[in-house]
XYZ file of N, CA, C and O in Angstrom:
628
model
N -3.017 -4.134 -15.212
C -3.200 -2.650 -15.648
C -1.886 -2.883 -16.753
O -0.915 -2.310 -16.193
N -2.597 -2.705 -18.261
C -1.000 -2.480 -18.782
C -0.845 -0.912 -19.338
O -0.504 -0.949 -20.678
N -1.360 -0.318 -19.329
C -1.324 1.431 -19.330
C -0.395 2.169 -18.770
O -0.271 1.810 -17.535
N 0.894 2.039 -19.530
C 1.913 2.538 -18.423
C 2.457 4.144 -17.842
O 2.992 4.606 -17.569
N 0.912 4.395 -18.495
C 0.663 6.186 -17.738
C 0.175 6.184 -16.819
O -0.631 7.234 -16.735
N -0.991 5.416 -16.334
C -1.481 5.126 -15.631
C -0.790 5.492 -14.074
O 0.088 4.276 -13.514
N -0.732 5.921 -13.239
C 0.434 6.179 -12.134
C 0.314 5.611 -10.921
O -1.090 4.924 -10.981
N 0.951 4.467 -10.328
C 1.007 3.024 -9.332
C 0.006 4.382 -7.996
O -0.981 3.447 -7.510
N 0.118 5.339 -7.711
C -0.906 6.251 -6.514
C -2.410 6.028 -7.176
O -2.634 5.672 -5.855
N -2.443 6.383 -8.659
C -4.210 6.199 -8.825
C -4.329 4.636 -8.198
O -5.638 4.337 -7.957
N -2.972 3.424 -9.035
C -4.291 2.332 -8.315
C -4.214 2.204 -6.852
O -5.213 1.587 -6.386
N -3.355 2.625 -5.916
C -3.651 2.585 -4.897
C -5.061 3.271 -3.905
O -5.260 2.338 -3.375
N -5.290 4.082 -5.419
C -6.464 5.409 -4.569
C -7.349 4.148 -4.771
O -8.848 4.363 -3.790
N -7.703 3.287 -5.934
C -8.922 2.426 -6.344
C -8.504 1.252 -5.433
O -10.203 1.005 -5.015
N -7.702 0.988 -5.473
C -7.590 -0.958 -4.272
C -8.248 -0.063 -3.012
O -9.078 -0.846 -1.960
N -8.127 1.249 -2.234
C -8.504 1.649 -1.151
C -9.483 1.560 -0.985
O -9.990 1.612 0.115
N -10.320 1.374 -2.175
C -12.363 1.423 -1.910
C -12.363 0.036 -1.299
O -13.480 -0.158 -0.876
N -11.661 -1.065 -1.760
C -11.987 -2.409 -1.445
C -11.404 -3.054 -1.009
O -12.061 -4.130 -0.168
N -9.826 -2.599 -0.721
C -9.204 -3.419 0.795
C -8.453 -2.038 0.800
O -8.704 -1.574 0.981
N -7.284 -2.884 2.222
C -6.268 -1.819 2.482
C -4.719 -2.311 1.581
O -4.482 -3.528 1.437
N -3.919 -1.286 1.184
C -2.978 -1.569 0.428
C -1.669 -1.858 1.914
O -1.499 -0.422 2.848
N -1.100 -2.285 1.284
C 0.161 -2.874 2.549
C 1.015 -2.383 1.961
O 1.749 -1.708 2.588
N 1.291 -2.549 0.699
C 3.007 -2.208 -0.128
C 2.278 -1.585 -1.007
O 1.468 -2.277 -1.903
N 3.105 -0.670 -1.484
C 2.530 0.058 -2.295
C 2.876 -0.635 -4.006
O 4.020 -1.364 -4.010
N 2.397 -0.358 -4.943
C 3.043 -1.144 -6.397
C 3.819 -1.575 -7.157
O 4.981 0.156 -6.908
N 4.588 -2.554 -7.096
C 5.965 -2.357 -7.788
C 6.074 -3.065 -9.454
O 5.050 -3.971 -9.504
N 6.279 -2.681 -10.296
C 6.874 -3.311 -11.639
C 7.039 -4.815 -11.256
O 7.784 -5.139 -11.006
N 6.695 -4.993 -12.363
C 6.769 -6.554 -12.518
C 7.566 -6.998 -13.571
O 7.255 -6.196 -15.047
N 8.807 -7.375 -14.074
C 9.795 -7.255 -14.783
C 10.363 -8.455 -15.483
O 9.678 -9.886 -14.369
N 10.367 -8.604 -16.490
C 10.539 -9.495 -17.285
C 12.148 -10.582 -16.525
O 12.908 -10.361 -16.323
N 12.723 -11.639 -17.649
C 13.733 -11.900 -17.185
C 14.707 -11.008 -17.522
O 16.109 -11.084 -17.024
N 14.535 -10.210 -19.048
C 15.788 -8.747 -19.135
C 15.802 -7.768 -18.236
O 16.422 -7.104 -18.794
N 14.760 -7.512 -17.661
C 14.746 -6.654 -16.164
C 13.992 -5.496 -16.696
O 13.536 -4.433 -16.889
N 12.925 -5.982 -17.924
C 12.078 -4.980 -18.440
C 10.506 -5.242 -17.700
O 10.176 -6.044 -17.881
N 10.284 -3.470 -17.689
C 8.724 -4.140 -17.545
C 7.534 -4.418 -18.109
O 7.513 -3.952 -19.483
N 7.125 -5.107 -17.788
C 6.079 -6.094 -18.682
C 4.679 -5.648 -18.518
O 3.946 -6.174 -19.362
N 4.454 -4.195 -17.715
C 3.129 -3.340 -17.623
C 2.620 -4.046 -17.186
O 1.356 -3.734 -16.837
N 3.041 -4.612 -16.089
C 1.919 -5.644 -15.193
C 2.521 -4.766 -13.568
O 3.525 -4.343 -13.253
N 1.270 -4.541 -12.384
C 1.559 -4.281 -11.248
C 2.386 -5.220 -9.958
O 0.896 -6.306 -10.497
N 2.601 -5.514 -9.275
C 2.553 -6.246 -7.967
C 2.292 -5.083 -6.780
O 2.407 -4.065 -6.736
N 1.060 -5.746 -6.266
C 0.732 -5.226 -4.880
C 0.047 -5.707 -3.778
O -0.504 -6.811 -4.443
N 0.734 -5.466 -2.835
C 0.194 -6.398 -1.543
C -0.687 -5.975 -0.907
O -1.070 -4.714 -0.657
N -2.051 -6.145 -0.445
C -3.088 -6.134 -0.398
C -3.815 -6.477 0.891
O -3.094 -7.846 1.121
N -4.403 -6.012 2.153
C -4.954 -7.209 3.177
C -6.698 -7.041 2.447
O -7.345 -5.622 2.724
N -7.304 -8.245 2.318
C -8.609 -8.415 1.985
C -9.511 -7.910 3.172
O -9.345 -8.151 4.480
N -10.536 -6.957 2.985
C -11.753 -6.113 4.007
C -12.470 -8.186 4.578
O -12.751 -8.852 4.064
N -12.736 -8.060 5.374
C -14.230 -9.146 6.001
C -14.847 -8.672 5.931
O -15.331 -7.211 5.797
N -15.785 -9.679 5.850
C -16.793 -10.098 4.943
C -17.898 -11.194 5.648
O -17.644 -12.194 5.333
N -18.818 -10.880 6.726
C -19.624 -11.384 7.244
C -20.421 -12.645 6.272
O -20.953 -13.144 6.645
N -20.903 -11.834 5.229
C -21.668 -12.526 4.248
C -20.956 -13.620 2.890
O -21.735 -14.283 2.799
N -19.701 -13.836 3.187
C -18.970 -14.069 2.202
C -18.699 -15.487 2.492
O -18.640 -15.261 3.906
N -18.844 -16.185 1.858
C -18.819 -17.711 2.860
C -17.578 -17.719 3.087
O -16.284 -18.881 4.550
N -16.339 -17.345 2.390
C -14.568 -16.970 2.754
C -14.688 -16.590 3.829
O -13.155 -16.497 4.421
N -15.510 -15.559 3.678
C -15.161 -14.588 5.748
C -14.773 -13.216 5.201
O -14.086 -12.383 5.658
N -14.140 -12.927 3.835
C -13.474 -11.759 3.055
C -14.315 -11.408 1.789
O -15.241 -12.082 1.239
N -13.360 -9.605 1.712
C -14.629 -9.015 0.270
C -13.729 -9.230 -0.202
O -12.452 -8.664 -0.832
N -13.641 -10.199 -1.504
C -13.040 -10.431 -2.290
C -12.881 -9.165 -3.399
O -14.380 -8.090 -3.186
N -11.429 -8.594 -4.075
C -11.582 -7.302 -5.583
C -12.579 -7.734 -6.026
O -12.414 -8.942 -6.814
N -13.033 -6.838 -6.936
C -13.687 -7.615 -8.481
C -12.564 -7.278 -9.367
O -10.954 -7.333 -9.297
N -12.654 -8.671 -10.035
C -11.434 -9.098 -11.029
C -11.555 -8.358 -12.269
O -10.189 -8.145 -12.765
N -12.358 -7.199 -12.574
C -12.094 -6.190 -13.596
C -12.632 -4.719 -13.285
O -12.989 -4.664 -11.828
N -11.854 -3.903 -13.629
C -11.978 -2.358 -12.906
C -11.029 -1.552 -13.908
O -11.092 -2.218 -15.095
N -11.868 -0.515 -14.526
C -10.946 0.740 -15.147
C -10.864 2.073 -14.554
O -11.009 2.256 -13.721
N -9.811 2.415 -14.984
C -9.661 3.814 -14.772
C -9.052 4.808 -15.964
O -8.842 4.388 -16.786
N -10.105 5.504 -16.483
C -10.503 6.386 -17.760
C -11.086 5.213 -18.148
O -11.388 4.651 -18.369
N -9.980 5.143 -19.342
C -10.408 4.072 -20.666
C -9.642 3.267 -20.508
O -9.468 2.620 -21.554
N -8.682 2.686 -19.599
C -7.830 1.646 -19.603
C -8.178 0.909 -18.331
O -8.570 0.972 -17.448
N -8.362 -0.687 -19.061
C -9.280 -1.251 -18.209
C -8.094 -2.253 -17.831
O -6.689 -2.001 -17.740
N -8.416 -3.040 -16.471
C -7.093 -4.063 -15.437
C -7.680 -5.322 -15.525
O -9.309 -5.064 -15.050
N -7.258 -6.136 -14.767
C -7.806 -7.338 -14.510
C -6.836 -7.583 -13.654
O -5.782 -7.036 -13.179
N -7.458 -8.463 -12.421
C -7.648 -8.298 -11.125
C -7.091 -9.822 -11.122
O -7.893 -10.215 -11.455
N -6.395 -10.380 -10.876
C -5.866 -12.078 -10.137
C -5.000 -12.199 -8.871
O -4.403 -11.533 -8.808
N -5.387 -12.827 -7.919
C -4.527 -13.366 -6.910
C -5.029 -14.700 -6.678
O -5.706 -15.064 -6.944
N -3.502 -15.438 -5.994
C -4.053 -16.886 -5.488
C -5.882 -16.949 -4.258
O -5.587 -16.122 -3.414
N -5.821 -18.516 -4.769
C -7.710 -18.422 -4.567
C -8.222 -17.113 -4.480
O -9.697 -17.500 -3.869
N -7.897 -16.820 -5.742
C -9.400 -15.734 -5.607
C -10.401 -16.403 -6.439
O -10.805 -17.116 -7.337
N -11.913 -16.044 -5.933
C -13.270 -16.949 -6.906
C -12.988 -16.232 -8.077
O -13.141 -15.334 -8.167
N -13.828 -17.601 -8.643
C -14.230 -17.183 -9.615
C -15.522 -16.624 -10.817
O -16.220 -17.438 -10.527
N -15.581 -15.382 -10.498
C -16.903 -15.139 -10.399
C -17.534 -14.759 -11.960
O -16.253 -14.294 -12.669
N -18.414 -14.197 -12.332
C -18.637 -13.841 -14.147
C -18.217 -12.618 -13.954
O -18.572 -11.684 -12.998
N -17.773 -12.361 -14.893
C -16.694 -10.559 -15.018
C -18.213 -9.732 -15.072
O -17.831 -8.640 -15.307
N -19.345 -9.927 -15.647
C -19.927 -9.097 -16.278
C -21.424 -8.759 -15.256
O -21.522 -7.792 -14.343
N -21.851 -10.264 -14.556
C -22.514 -9.245 -12.957
C -21.891 -9.798 -11.597
O -22.693 -8.875 -11.029
N -20.495 -10.048 -11.720
C -19.961 -10.320 -10.245
C -20.354 -11.807 -9.354
O -20.064 -12.023 -8.112
N -21.906 -12.381 -9.678
C -21.972 -13.346 -8.870
C -21.036 -14.753 -9.128
O -20.521 -15.227 -10.700
N -21.585 -16.164 -8.242
C -20.112 -17.389 -8.060
C -21.082 -18.162 -9.526
O -22.359 -18.293 -9.273
N -20.738 -18.994 -10.494
C -21.254 -20.626 -10.613
C -21.184 -19.920 -11.721
O -22.265 -21.054 -12.262
N -21.039 -19.299 -12.651
C -21.118 -19.263 -13.818
C -20.676 -18.089 -14.318
O -19.808 -17.186 -13.763
N -19.407 -18.136 -15.732
C -19.149 -17.181 -16.876
C -19.786 -15.973 -17.523
O -21.167 -16.185 -17.236
N -18.688 -15.337 -18.242
C -19.054 -14.328 -19.033
C -20.272 -14.819 -20.113
O -21.239 -14.252 -20.521
N -20.220 -15.854 -20.842
C -20.199 -16.661 -21.479
C -22.098 -17.266 -21.632
O -23.189 -17.099 -22.198
N -22.541 -17.145 -19.945
C -23.259 -18.056 -19.885
C -23.966 -17.337 -19.246
O -25.720 -17.303 -18.318
N -23.476 -15.727 -18.720
C -24.348 -15.016 -17.921
C -25.779 -14.381 -18.619
O -25.820 -14.088 -20.210
N -26.763 -14.368 -18.238
C -28.663 -14.123 -18.205
C -28.444 -12.925 -18.120
O -29.516 -12.435 -18.509
N -27.855 -12.206 -17.119
C -27.888 -10.778 -16.162
C -27.475 -9.494 -17.209
O -26.994 -9.786 -18.275
N -28.209 -8.692 -16.618
C -28.005 -7.589 -17.116
C -27.002 -6.715 -16.244
O -27.912 -5.997 -15.282
N -26.355 -6.201 -16.345
C -25.178 -5.464 -15.461
C -24.329 -4.059 -15.861
O -23.982 -4.103 -16.960
N -24.595 -2.876 -15.037
C -23.798 -1.898 -15.499
C -22.444 -1.952 -15.433
O -21.869 -2.640 -14.258
N -21.495 -1.771 -15.851
C -20.191 -1.580 -15.851
C -19.657 -0.578 -15.102
O -18.931 -0.304 -14.783
N -20.519 0.724 -15.011
C -19.959 2.103 -14.271
C -20.342 2.013 -12.567
O -19.320 1.815 -11.691
N -21.911 1.367 -12.308
C -21.741 1.253 -11.431
C -22.234 -0.049 -10.070
O -21.980 -0.174 -9.367
N -21.704 -1.249 -11.644
C -21.257 -2.383 -10.560
C -22.814 -2.910 -10.172
O -23.068 -3.649 -9.487
N -23.788 -2.223 -10.938
C -25.708 -3.016 -10.051
C -26.111 -3.606 -11.384
O -26.133 -3.169 -12.691
N -26.792 -5.218 -11.076
C -27.376 -5.721 -11.765
C -28.776 -4.696 -12.267
O -29.261 -4.391 -11.306
N -29.142 -5.001 -13.401
C -30.311 -4.438 -13.894
C -31.339 -3.334 -14.614
O -32.022 -3.153 -15.221
N -29.576 -2.690 -14.941
C -29.517 -1.914 -15.826
C -28.427 -2.032 -16.643
O -27.417 -2.527 -16.577
N -28.391 -1.674 -18.056
C -27.351 -1.871 -18.981
C -26.483 -0.587 -19.107
O -27.054 0.952 -18.421
N -25.234 -0.612 -19.317
C -24.010 0.472 -19.325
C -24.880 1.812 -19.516
O -24.236 3.484 -18.839
N -25.719 1.608 -21.066
C -25.802 2.912 -21.257
C -27.499 3.284 -21.044
O -27.122 4.845 -21.258
N -28.208 2.845 -20.141
C -29.141 3.624 -19.190
C -28.460 4.108 -17.756
O -29.636 4.242 -16.835
N -27.268 3.797 -17.288
C -26.836 3.892 -16.053
C -27.156 5.495 -15.691
O -27.026 5.860 -16.181
N -28.107 5.829 -14.213
C -28.225 7.156 -13.545
C -27.113 7.783 -13.169
O -26.875 8.403 -13.212
N -26.017 7.032 -13.372
C -24.774 7.745 -12.504
C -23.590 7.399 -13.891
O -22.583 7.097 -13.645
N -24.034 8.336 -15.188
C -23.385 8.557 -16.378
C -22.152 8.435 -16.288
O -21.184 8.352 -17.180
N -22.106 9.540 -14.909
C -20.718 10.410 -15.067
C -20.029 10.429 -14.090
O -18.747 10.689 -12.667
N -19.518 8.374 -13.344
C -19.112 8.243 -12.070
C -18.059 8.159 -12.566
O -17.264 7.309 -13.538
N -17.063 8.448 -11.120
C -15.412 8.528 -11.697
C -14.630 7.206 -11.341
O -15.602 6.233 -10.320
N -14.253 6.354 -12.079
C -13.792 5.050 -11.732
C -12.853 5.087 -10.845
O -12.517 4.408 -10.159
N -12.082 5.775 -10.355
C -11.406 6.253 -9.287
C -11.590 6.457 -7.665
O -11.289 5.304 -7.239
N -12.662 7.422 -7.820
C -13.285 7.401 -6.271
C -14.485 7.191 -5.866
O -14.728 6.781 -4.905
N -15.303 7.102 -7.058
C -16.953 5.947 -7.280
C -17.591 7.519 -7.325
O -18.727 7.670 -7.345
N -17.206 8.810 -6.970
C -18.091 10.088 -7.035
C -18.727 9.927 -8.027
O -18.308 9.716 -9.218
N -20.197 10.178 -7.932
C -21.001 11.058 -9.338
C -20.360 12.235 -9.861
O -21.584 12.593 -10.826
N -19.826 13.124 -8.756
C -19.894 14.168 -9.398
C -18.748 14.790 -10.800
O -18.746 16.082 -11.070
N -17.892 13.737 -10.671
C -16.855 13.882 -11.816
C -16.743 12.569 -12.282
O -16.986 11.736 -11.993
N -15.362 12.865 -13.212
C -14.821 11.288 -14.281
C -13.735 11.640 -13.668
O -12.849 11.865 -13.462
N -13.349 10.606 -14.208
C -11.742 10.452 -13.697
C -10.828 11.289 -14.116
O -9.767 11.362 -13.131
N -10.743 11.678 -15.024
C -9.438 12.668 -15.495
C -9.785 14.288 -15.201
O -8.690 14.888 -15.094
N -11.089 14.186 -14.046
C -11.135 15.332 -13.303
C -10.810 15.136 -11.488
O -11.980 15.765 -11.218
N -10.624 13.865 -11.607
C -10.572 13.740 -9.915
C -9.527 14.039 -8.882
O -8.587 14.311 -9.863
N -10.325 14.715 -7.995
C -9.304 15.487 -7.038
C -8.166 14.791 -6.052
O -7.143 14.549 -5.907
N -8.878 13.421 -6.541
C -7.533 12.356 -6.034
C -6.492 11.749 -6.902
O -5.474 10.817 -6.563
N -6.813 12.311 -8.263
C -6.012 11.466 -9.383
C -4.495 12.110 -9.142
O -4.707 12.927 -8.753
N -3.689 11.068 -9.072
C -1.929 11.932 -9.284
C -1.633 12.537 -10.264
O -2.218 11.829 -11.755
N -1.324 13.342 -10.318
C -1.291 14.459 -11.517
C 0.091 14.158 -12.453
O 1.187 14.059 -11.455
N -0.115 14.357 -13.945
C 1.001 13.963 -14.523
C 2.128 15.477 -14.369
O 1.515 16.520 -14.383
N 3.144 15.439 -15.193
C 3.835 16.302 -15.416
C 3.603 17.252 -16.768
O 3.076 18.909 -16.382
N 2.301 17.007 -17.612
C 1.716 17.356 -18.718
C 0.631 18.237 -18.324
O 0.511 19.226 -18.827
N 0.039 16.974 -16.891
C -1.475 17.976 -16.505
C -0.649 19.357 -15.568
O -1.597 20.453 -15.693
N 0.122 19.308 -15.111
C 1.135 20.242 -13.982
C 0.935 21.462 -14.862
O 0.434 22.424 -14.793
N 1.596 21.117 -16.074
C 1.915 22.285 -17.105
C 1.467 22.703 -18.158
O 1.060 24.262 -18.358
N -0.006 22.153 -17.900
C -1.584 22.287 -19.087
C -1.805 23.786 -17.720
O -3.225 24.115 -18.527
N -1.830 23.769 -16.804
C -2.548 24.821 -15.405
C -2.731 24.033 -14.428
O -3.074 23.036 -14.503
N -4.331 24.747 -13.578
C -4.637 23.975 -13.003
C -5.625 23.048 -12.954
O -6.191 23.425 -14.057
N -6.206 22.548 -11.901
C -7.365 21.720 -12.035
C -8.461 22.440 -11.437
O -8.533 23.242 -11.009
N -8.992 21.958 -12.414
C -10.777 22.763 -12.533
C -11.153 22.613 -11.112
O -11.467 21.481 -10.309
N -11.700 23.492 -10.675
C -12.329 23.722 -8.515
C -11.670 23.807 -7.868
O -11.894 23.868 -6.987
N -10.173 24.144 -8.651
C -8.897 24.328 -7.122
C -9.116 25.561 -7.657
O -8.087 26.359 -9.111
N -8.277 26.141 -6.507
C -7.678 27.793 -7.221
C -5.741 27.453 -7.243
O -5.196 27.117 -6.475
N -5.633 28.876 -7.857
C -4.208 28.552 -8.522
C -3.266 28.684 -7.468
O -3.984 29.609 -6.791
N -2.317 28.486 -7.418
C -1.050 28.681 -6.240
C -1.272 29.775 -6.769
O -0.683 30.682 -8.116
N -0.814 31.043 -5.514
C -0.119 32.232 -5.727
C 1.234 31.717 -6.456
O 1.871 31.480 -5.656
N 1.731 32.719 -7.005
C 3.122 33.276 -7.441
C 3.805 33.831 -6.811
O 3.781 34.984 -5.756
N 5.085 32.932 -6.392
C 5.750 33.470 -5.737
C 7.024 34.792 -6.185
O 7.081 34.736 -7.008
N 7.483 35.806 -5.738
C 8.154 37.052 -6.296
C 9.273 36.619 -5.538
O 10.074 36.568 -4.097
N 10.619 36.784 -6.552
C 11.673 37.240 -6.177
C 11.994 38.083 -5.646
O 11.943 39.273 -6.138
N 12.866 37.822 -4.586
C 13.829 39.103 -3.693
C 14.836 39.296 -4.044
O 15.900 38.780 -4.753
């Protein structure tokens, strides 16, 4: 994830849909101590009896809002980034697959879940309105989130 404005807590929320986060995200620094825009997260993959490796691997790509990310780790199987199947790459893929719901058989334009949240997977809202999203100082200053009651003001005594 190369967008520096995506909070690490949002990355944890997304990863918890696919695996167990063992250590919160940390910045990967270059030789001069500057953040490269990359995150390092230690996770425990979930067990999957249908996979030959016995684990459920993470998707190679995901997005939060309009920011996309690439996932890589040692011994990660190389799957097609379009359909998610093993044995071929995106250039050789003949499948029609949706980027929103990750289901083969329909294109993203025809997805029945057009408003699916990238963060929590719910079809009730999109990422910017997600109740699980980490709020920034700008969002707090702009006011309460939709669907939530604003906090009651405290009176000074």
